[in-house]
GROMACS .gro file of C-alpha atoms in nm:
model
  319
    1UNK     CA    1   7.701   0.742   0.982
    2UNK     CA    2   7.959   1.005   0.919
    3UNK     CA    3   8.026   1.109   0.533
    4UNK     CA    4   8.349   0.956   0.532
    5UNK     CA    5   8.246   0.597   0.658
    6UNK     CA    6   8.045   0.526   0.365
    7UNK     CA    7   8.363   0.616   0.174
    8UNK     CA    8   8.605   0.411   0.302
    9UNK     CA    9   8.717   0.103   0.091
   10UNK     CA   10   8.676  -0.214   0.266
   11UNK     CA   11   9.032  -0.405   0.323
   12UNK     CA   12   9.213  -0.135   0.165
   13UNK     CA   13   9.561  -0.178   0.278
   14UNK     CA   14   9.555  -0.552   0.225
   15UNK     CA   15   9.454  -0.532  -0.079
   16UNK     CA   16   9.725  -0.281  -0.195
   17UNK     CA   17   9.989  -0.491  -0.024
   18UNK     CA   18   9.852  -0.827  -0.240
   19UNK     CA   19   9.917  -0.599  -0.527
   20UNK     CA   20  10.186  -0.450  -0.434
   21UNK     CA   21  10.471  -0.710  -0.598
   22UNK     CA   22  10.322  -0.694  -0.945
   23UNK     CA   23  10.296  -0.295  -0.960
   24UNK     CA   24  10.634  -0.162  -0.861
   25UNK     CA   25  10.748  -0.165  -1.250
   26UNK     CA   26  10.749   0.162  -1.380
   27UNK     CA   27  10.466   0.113  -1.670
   28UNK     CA   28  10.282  -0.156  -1.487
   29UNK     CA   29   9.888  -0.111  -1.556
   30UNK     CA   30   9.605  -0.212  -1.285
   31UNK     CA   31   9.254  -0.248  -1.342
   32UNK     CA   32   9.009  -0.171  -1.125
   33UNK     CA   33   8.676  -0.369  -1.231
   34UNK     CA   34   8.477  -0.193  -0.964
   35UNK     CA   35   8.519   0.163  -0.929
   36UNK     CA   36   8.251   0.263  -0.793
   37UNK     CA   37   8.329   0.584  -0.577
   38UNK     CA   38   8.696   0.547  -0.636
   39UNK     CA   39   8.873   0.490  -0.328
   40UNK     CA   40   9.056   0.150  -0.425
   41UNK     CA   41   9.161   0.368  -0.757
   42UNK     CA   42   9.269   0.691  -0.593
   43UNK     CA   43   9.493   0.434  -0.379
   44UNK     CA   44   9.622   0.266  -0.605
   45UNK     CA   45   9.731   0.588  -0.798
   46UNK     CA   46   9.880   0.765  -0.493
   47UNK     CA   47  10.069   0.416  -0.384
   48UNK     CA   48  10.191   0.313  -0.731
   49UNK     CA   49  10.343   0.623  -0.876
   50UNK     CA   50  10.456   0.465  -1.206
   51UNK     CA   51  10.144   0.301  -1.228
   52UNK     CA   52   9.887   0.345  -1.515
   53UNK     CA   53   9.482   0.268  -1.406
   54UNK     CA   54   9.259   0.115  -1.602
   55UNK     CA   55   8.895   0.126  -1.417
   56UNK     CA   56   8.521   0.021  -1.528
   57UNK     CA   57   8.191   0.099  -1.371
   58UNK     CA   58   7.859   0.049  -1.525
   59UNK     CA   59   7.674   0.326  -1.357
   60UNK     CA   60   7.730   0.667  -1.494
   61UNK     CA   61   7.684   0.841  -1.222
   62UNK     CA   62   8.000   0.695  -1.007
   63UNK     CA   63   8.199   0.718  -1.337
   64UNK     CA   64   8.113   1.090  -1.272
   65UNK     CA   65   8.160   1.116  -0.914
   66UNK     CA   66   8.521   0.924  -0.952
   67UNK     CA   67   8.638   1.112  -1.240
   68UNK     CA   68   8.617   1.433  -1.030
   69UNK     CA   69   8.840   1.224  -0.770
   70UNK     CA   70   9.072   1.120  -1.006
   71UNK     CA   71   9.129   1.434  -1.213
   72UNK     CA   72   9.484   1.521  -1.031
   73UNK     CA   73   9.640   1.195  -1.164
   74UNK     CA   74   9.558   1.322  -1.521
   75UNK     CA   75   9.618   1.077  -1.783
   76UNK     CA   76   9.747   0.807  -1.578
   77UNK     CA   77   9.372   0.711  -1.519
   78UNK     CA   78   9.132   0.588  -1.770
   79UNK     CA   79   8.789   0.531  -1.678
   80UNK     CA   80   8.529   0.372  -1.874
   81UNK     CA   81   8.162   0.270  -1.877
   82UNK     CA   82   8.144  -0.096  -1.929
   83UNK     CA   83   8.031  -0.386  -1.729
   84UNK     CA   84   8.361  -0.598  -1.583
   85UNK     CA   85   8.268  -0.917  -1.792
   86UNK     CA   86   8.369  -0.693  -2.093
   87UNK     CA   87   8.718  -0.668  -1.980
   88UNK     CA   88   8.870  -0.855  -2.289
   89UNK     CA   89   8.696  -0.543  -2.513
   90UNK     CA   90   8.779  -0.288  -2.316
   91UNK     CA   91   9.210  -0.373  -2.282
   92UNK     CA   92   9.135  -0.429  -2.671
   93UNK     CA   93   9.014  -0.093  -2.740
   94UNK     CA   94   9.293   0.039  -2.565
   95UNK     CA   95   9.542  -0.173  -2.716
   96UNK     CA   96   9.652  -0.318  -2.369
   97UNK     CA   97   9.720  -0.683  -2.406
   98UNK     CA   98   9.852  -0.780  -2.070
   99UNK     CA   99   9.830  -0.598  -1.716
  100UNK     CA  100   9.978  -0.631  -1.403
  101UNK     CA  101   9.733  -0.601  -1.162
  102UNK     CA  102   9.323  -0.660  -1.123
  103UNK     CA  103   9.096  -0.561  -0.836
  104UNK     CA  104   8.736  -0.656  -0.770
  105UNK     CA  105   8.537  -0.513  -0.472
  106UNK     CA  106   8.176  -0.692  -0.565
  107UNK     CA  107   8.038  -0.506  -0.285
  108UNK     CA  108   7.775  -0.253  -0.390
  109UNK     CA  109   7.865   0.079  -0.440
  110UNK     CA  110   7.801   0.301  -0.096
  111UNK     CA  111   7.648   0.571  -0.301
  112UNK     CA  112   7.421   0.310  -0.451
  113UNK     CA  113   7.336   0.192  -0.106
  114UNK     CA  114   7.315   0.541   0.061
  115UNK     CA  115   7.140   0.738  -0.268
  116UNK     CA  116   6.725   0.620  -0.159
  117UNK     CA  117   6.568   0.668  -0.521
  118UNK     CA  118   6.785   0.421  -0.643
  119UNK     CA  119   6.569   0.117  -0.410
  120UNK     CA  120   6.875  -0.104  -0.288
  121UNK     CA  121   6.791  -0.105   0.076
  122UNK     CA  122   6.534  -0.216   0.256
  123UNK     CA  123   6.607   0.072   0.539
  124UNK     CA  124   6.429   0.306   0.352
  125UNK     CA  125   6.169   0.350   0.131
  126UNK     CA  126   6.226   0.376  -0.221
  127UNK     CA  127   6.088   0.282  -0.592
  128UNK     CA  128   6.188  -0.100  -0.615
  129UNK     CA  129   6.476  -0.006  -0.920
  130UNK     CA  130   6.845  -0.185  -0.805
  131UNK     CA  131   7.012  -0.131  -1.172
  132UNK     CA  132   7.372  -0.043  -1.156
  133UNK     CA  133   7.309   0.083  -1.470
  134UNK     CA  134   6.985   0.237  -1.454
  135UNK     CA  135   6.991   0.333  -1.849
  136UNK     CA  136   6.947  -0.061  -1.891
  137UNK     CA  137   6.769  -0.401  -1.827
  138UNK     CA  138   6.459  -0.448  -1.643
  139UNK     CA  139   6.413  -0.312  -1.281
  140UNK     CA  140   6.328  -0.505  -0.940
  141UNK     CA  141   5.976  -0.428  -0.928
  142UNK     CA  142   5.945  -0.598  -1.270
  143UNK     CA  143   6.081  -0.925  -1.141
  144UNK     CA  144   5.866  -0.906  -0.850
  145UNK     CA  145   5.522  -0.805  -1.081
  146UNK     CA  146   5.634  -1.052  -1.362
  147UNK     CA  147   5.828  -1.325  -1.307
  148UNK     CA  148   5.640  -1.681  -1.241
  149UNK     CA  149   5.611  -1.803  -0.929
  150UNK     CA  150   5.805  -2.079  -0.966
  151UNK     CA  151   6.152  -1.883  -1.110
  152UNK     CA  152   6.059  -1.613  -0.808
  153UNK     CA  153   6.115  -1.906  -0.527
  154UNK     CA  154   6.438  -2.025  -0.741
  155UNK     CA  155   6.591  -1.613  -0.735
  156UNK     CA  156   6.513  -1.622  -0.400
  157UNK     CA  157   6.605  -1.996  -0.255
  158UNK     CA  158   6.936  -1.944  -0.533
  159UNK     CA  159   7.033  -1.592  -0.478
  160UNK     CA  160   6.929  -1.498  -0.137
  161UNK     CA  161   6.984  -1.837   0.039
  162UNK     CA  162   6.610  -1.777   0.180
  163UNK     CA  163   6.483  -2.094   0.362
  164UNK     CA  164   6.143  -1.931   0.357
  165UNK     CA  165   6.147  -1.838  -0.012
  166UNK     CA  166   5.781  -2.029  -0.085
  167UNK     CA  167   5.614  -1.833   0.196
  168UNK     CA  168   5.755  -1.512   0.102
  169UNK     CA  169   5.679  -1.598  -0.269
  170UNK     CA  170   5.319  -1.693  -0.213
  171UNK     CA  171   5.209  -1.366  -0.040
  172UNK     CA  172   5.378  -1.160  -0.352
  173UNK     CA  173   5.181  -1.321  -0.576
  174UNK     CA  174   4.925  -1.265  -0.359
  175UNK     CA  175   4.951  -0.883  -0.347
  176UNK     CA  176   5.096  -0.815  -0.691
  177UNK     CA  177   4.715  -0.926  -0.810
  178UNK     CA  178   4.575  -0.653  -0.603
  179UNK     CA  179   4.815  -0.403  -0.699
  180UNK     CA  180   5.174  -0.452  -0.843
  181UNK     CA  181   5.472  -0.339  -0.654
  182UNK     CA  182   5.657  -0.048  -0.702
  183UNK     CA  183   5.818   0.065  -0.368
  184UNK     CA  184   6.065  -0.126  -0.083
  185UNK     CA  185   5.856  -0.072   0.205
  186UNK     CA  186   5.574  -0.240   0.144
  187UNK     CA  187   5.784  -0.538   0.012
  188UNK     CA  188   5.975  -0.502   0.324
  189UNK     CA  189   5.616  -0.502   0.548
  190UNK     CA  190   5.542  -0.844   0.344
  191UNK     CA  191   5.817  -1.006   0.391
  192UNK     CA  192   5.838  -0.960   0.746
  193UNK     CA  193   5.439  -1.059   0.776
  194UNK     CA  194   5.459  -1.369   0.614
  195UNK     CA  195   5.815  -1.527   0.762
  196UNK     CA  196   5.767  -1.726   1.061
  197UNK     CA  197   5.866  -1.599   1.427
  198UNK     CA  198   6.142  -1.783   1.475
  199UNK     CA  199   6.250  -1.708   1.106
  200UNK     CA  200   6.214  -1.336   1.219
  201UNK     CA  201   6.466  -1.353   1.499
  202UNK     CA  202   6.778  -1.477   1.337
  203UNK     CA  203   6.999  -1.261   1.145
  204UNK     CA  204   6.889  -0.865   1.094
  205UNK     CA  205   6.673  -0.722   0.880
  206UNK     CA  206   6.449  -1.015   0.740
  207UNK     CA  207   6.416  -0.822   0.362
  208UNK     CA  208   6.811  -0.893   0.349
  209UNK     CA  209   6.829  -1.172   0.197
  210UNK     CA  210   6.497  -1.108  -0.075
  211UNK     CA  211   6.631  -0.760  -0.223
  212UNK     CA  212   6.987  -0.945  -0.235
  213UNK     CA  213   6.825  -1.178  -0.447
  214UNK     CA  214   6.683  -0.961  -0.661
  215UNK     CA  215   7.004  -0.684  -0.687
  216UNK     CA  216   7.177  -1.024  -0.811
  217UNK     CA  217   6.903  -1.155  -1.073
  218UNK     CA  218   6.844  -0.765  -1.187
  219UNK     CA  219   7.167  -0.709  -1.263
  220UNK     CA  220   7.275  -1.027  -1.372
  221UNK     CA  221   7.581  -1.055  -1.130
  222UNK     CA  222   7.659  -1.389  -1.078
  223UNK     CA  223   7.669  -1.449  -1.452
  224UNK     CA  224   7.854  -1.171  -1.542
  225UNK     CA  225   8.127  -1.269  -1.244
  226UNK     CA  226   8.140  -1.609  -1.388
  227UNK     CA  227   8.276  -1.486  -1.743
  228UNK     CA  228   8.486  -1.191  -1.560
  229UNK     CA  229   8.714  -1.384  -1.335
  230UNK     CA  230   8.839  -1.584  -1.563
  231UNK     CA  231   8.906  -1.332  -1.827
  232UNK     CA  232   9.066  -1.103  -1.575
  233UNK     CA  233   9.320  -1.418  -1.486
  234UNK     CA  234   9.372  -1.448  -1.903
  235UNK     CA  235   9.439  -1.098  -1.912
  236UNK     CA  236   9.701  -1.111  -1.644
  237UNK     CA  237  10.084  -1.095  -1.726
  238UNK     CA  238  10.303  -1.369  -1.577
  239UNK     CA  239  10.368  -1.220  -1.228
  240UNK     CA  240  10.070  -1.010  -1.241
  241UNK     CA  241   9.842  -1.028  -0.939
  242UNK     CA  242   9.413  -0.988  -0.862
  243UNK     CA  243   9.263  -0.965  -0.560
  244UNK     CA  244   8.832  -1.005  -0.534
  245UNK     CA  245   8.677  -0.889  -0.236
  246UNK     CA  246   8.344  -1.070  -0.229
  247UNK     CA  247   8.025  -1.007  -0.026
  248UNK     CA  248   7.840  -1.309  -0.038
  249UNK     CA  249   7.919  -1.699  -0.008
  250UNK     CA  250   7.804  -1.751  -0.378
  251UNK     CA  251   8.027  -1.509  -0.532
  252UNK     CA  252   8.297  -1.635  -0.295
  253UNK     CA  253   8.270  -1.998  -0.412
  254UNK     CA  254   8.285  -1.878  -0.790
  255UNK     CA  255   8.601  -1.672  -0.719
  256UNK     CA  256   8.751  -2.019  -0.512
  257UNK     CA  257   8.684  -2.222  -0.850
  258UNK     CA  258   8.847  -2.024  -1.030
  259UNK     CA  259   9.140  -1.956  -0.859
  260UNK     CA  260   9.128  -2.352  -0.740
  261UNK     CA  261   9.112  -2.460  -1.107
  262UNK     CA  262   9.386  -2.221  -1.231
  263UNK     CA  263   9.623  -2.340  -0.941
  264UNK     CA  264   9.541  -2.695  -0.987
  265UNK     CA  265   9.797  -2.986  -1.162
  266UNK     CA  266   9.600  -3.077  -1.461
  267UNK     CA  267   9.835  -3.393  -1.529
  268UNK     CA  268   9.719  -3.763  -1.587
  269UNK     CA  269   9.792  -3.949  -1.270
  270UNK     CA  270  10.110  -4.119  -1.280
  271UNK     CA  271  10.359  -3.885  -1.512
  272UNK     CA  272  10.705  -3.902  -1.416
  273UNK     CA  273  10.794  -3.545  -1.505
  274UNK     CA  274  10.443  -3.315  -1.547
  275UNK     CA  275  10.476  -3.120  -1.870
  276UNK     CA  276  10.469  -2.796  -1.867
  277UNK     CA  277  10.076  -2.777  -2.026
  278UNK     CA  278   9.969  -2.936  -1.695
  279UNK     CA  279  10.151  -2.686  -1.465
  280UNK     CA  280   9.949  -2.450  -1.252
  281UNK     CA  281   9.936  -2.117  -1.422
  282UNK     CA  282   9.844  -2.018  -1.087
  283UNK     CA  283   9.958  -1.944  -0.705
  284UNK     CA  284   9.730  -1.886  -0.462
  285UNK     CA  285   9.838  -1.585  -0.241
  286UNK     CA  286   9.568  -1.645   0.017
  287UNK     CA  287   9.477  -1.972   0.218
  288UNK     CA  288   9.115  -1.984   0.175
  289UNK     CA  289   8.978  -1.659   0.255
  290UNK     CA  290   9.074  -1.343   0.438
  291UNK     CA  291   8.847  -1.189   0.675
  292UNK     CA  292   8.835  -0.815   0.778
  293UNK     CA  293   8.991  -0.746   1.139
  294UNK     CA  294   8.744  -0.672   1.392
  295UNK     CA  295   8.882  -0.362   1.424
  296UNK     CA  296   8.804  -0.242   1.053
  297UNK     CA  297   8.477  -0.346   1.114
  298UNK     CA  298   8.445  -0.164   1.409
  299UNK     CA  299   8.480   0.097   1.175
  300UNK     CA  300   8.292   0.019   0.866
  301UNK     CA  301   8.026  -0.214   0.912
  302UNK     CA  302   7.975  -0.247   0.570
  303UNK     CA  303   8.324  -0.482   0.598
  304UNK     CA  304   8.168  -0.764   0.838
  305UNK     CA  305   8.066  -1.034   0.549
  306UNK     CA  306   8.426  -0.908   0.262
  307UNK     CA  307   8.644  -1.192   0.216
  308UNK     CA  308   8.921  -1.147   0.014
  309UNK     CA  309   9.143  -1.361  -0.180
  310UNK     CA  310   9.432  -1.287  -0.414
  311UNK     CA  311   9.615  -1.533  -0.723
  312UNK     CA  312   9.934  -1.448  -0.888
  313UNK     CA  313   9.976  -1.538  -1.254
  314UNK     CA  314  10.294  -1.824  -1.259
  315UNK     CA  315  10.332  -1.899  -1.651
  316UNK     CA  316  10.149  -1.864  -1.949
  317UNK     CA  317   9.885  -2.117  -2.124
  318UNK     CA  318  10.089  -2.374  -2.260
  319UNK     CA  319   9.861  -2.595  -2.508
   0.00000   0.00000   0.00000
């Protein structure tokens, strides 16, 4: 894979077009909750020339990597070290109350994927870590050497979708008593040992859906999405926009509640007129979920699973 593949944001031009109506306004302020290498940021910037960026990461080591990007836009970019769930904090600290755009790409990083010692893919070997913040929290080989049988088969069955979670579970327990885990490959030998033939032949590499269980439970991603979203719709102005590029059906169906829920007519069956409390404070600006075009793909394999959909802030909470 060429250097510049594993930089290319995924569904970058869509993305800037959902935004596009809410950050035209000289002033207007984005956020990008996922920075990550900064190629959704350094669009943004370049697009929207009046446009201020806000942008989080929780690994240091992209927050690096994308403030050398960034550094020609100056002090139109802010960048700062905090997971997206602490979005209401961080537009406190900076005394922003209201912005007019949000992104979330959920995918992980590229460098995260592509940097070995960090243990996200089951490609290559590496030490079993998968922090996004690696100065924090406990790593993937402590899940696997720790965790009770029982909430291992629940990560897995939960996180990973894995219809074989029991078998795969069972022969970890198995080998963590002879010696615990530490590395990807041999996790990656087990797992494809103890799954059934048929189990073997559907769907690529048969660690997939194990190490995306445990990226998820190590990092604590599904919970943190479910108190980000909906701060990142509070903190949107009325006509501001978001668009969340997600990777996996779970985070997808969070992101769909949410934006389902905010669009929704909250009114007691039967109202002549619906008071304004009731109204939607949101429009959908997708129907259901965008897919990449097979061209992009074609491209950037790393696009295949994104779906993307976009809201647009109507009124305020009323009530």
């Amino acid at each position: 894979m060429s250097d510049n593949s594993r930089h290319v944001p995924v569904m970058l031009q869509r993305c800037l077009d959902m935004l596009a109506p809410a950050l035209a306004e000289p002033g207007a302020v984005v956020v990008d909750c996922t920075l990550g290498l900064g190629g959704h940021s350094e669009a943004l910037l370049a697009t929207f020339p009046s446009a201020r960026l806000i942008a989080l990461d929780r690994d240091k080591e992209a927050l690096r990597l994308s403030g050398e990007r960034l550094a020609p836009y100056g002090d139109r970019a802010t960048l700062v070290h905090a997971v997206y769930d602490e979005l209401p904090d961080v537009l406190k600290r900076l005394d922003v109350p209201r912005v007019q755009g949000v992104l979330f790409d959920l995918g992980v990083s590229s460098m995260q994927l592509d940097e070995a010692d960090r243990g996200f893919a089951y490609a290559q070997d590496a030490p079993l870590d998968m922090r996004m913040d690696q100065t924090t929290g406990i790593s993937a080989a402590e899940v696997l050497n720790t965790y009770a049988p029982g909430e291992l088969v629940r990560i897995l069955r939960q996180y990973g979708e894995e219809k074989q979670a029991k078998r795969i579970v069972s022969a970890v327990v198995r080998e963590r008593d002879k010696e615990p885990f530490s590395n990807s490959a041999r996790l990656v030998d087990l797992i494809r040992d103890s799954l059934p033939q048929a189990a073997k032949r559907t769907g690529g590499n048969p660690a997939k859906r194990t190490f995306q269980a445990l990226r998820i439970e190590v990092n604590g991603e599904l919970s943190v999405l479910e108190q980000a979203i909906p701060s990142a719709v509070k903190a949107l102005a009325v006509g501001g926009r978001i668009a969340v590029l997600s990777y996996h059906s779970l985070e997808d169906r969070l992101v769909k509640q949410v934006f389902a829920a905010g669009a929704a007519n909250t009114a007691p069956p039967g109202l002549p007129v619906v008071p304004e409390r009731y109204q939607p404070r949101l429009k959908l600006l997708t129907r259901g979920a965008e897919l990449p075009t097979e061209e992009e793909v074609a491209e950037n394999r790393r696009a295949a699973p994104a779906r993307l959909r976009g809201a647009q802030r109507v009124r305020e909470d009323v009530g």
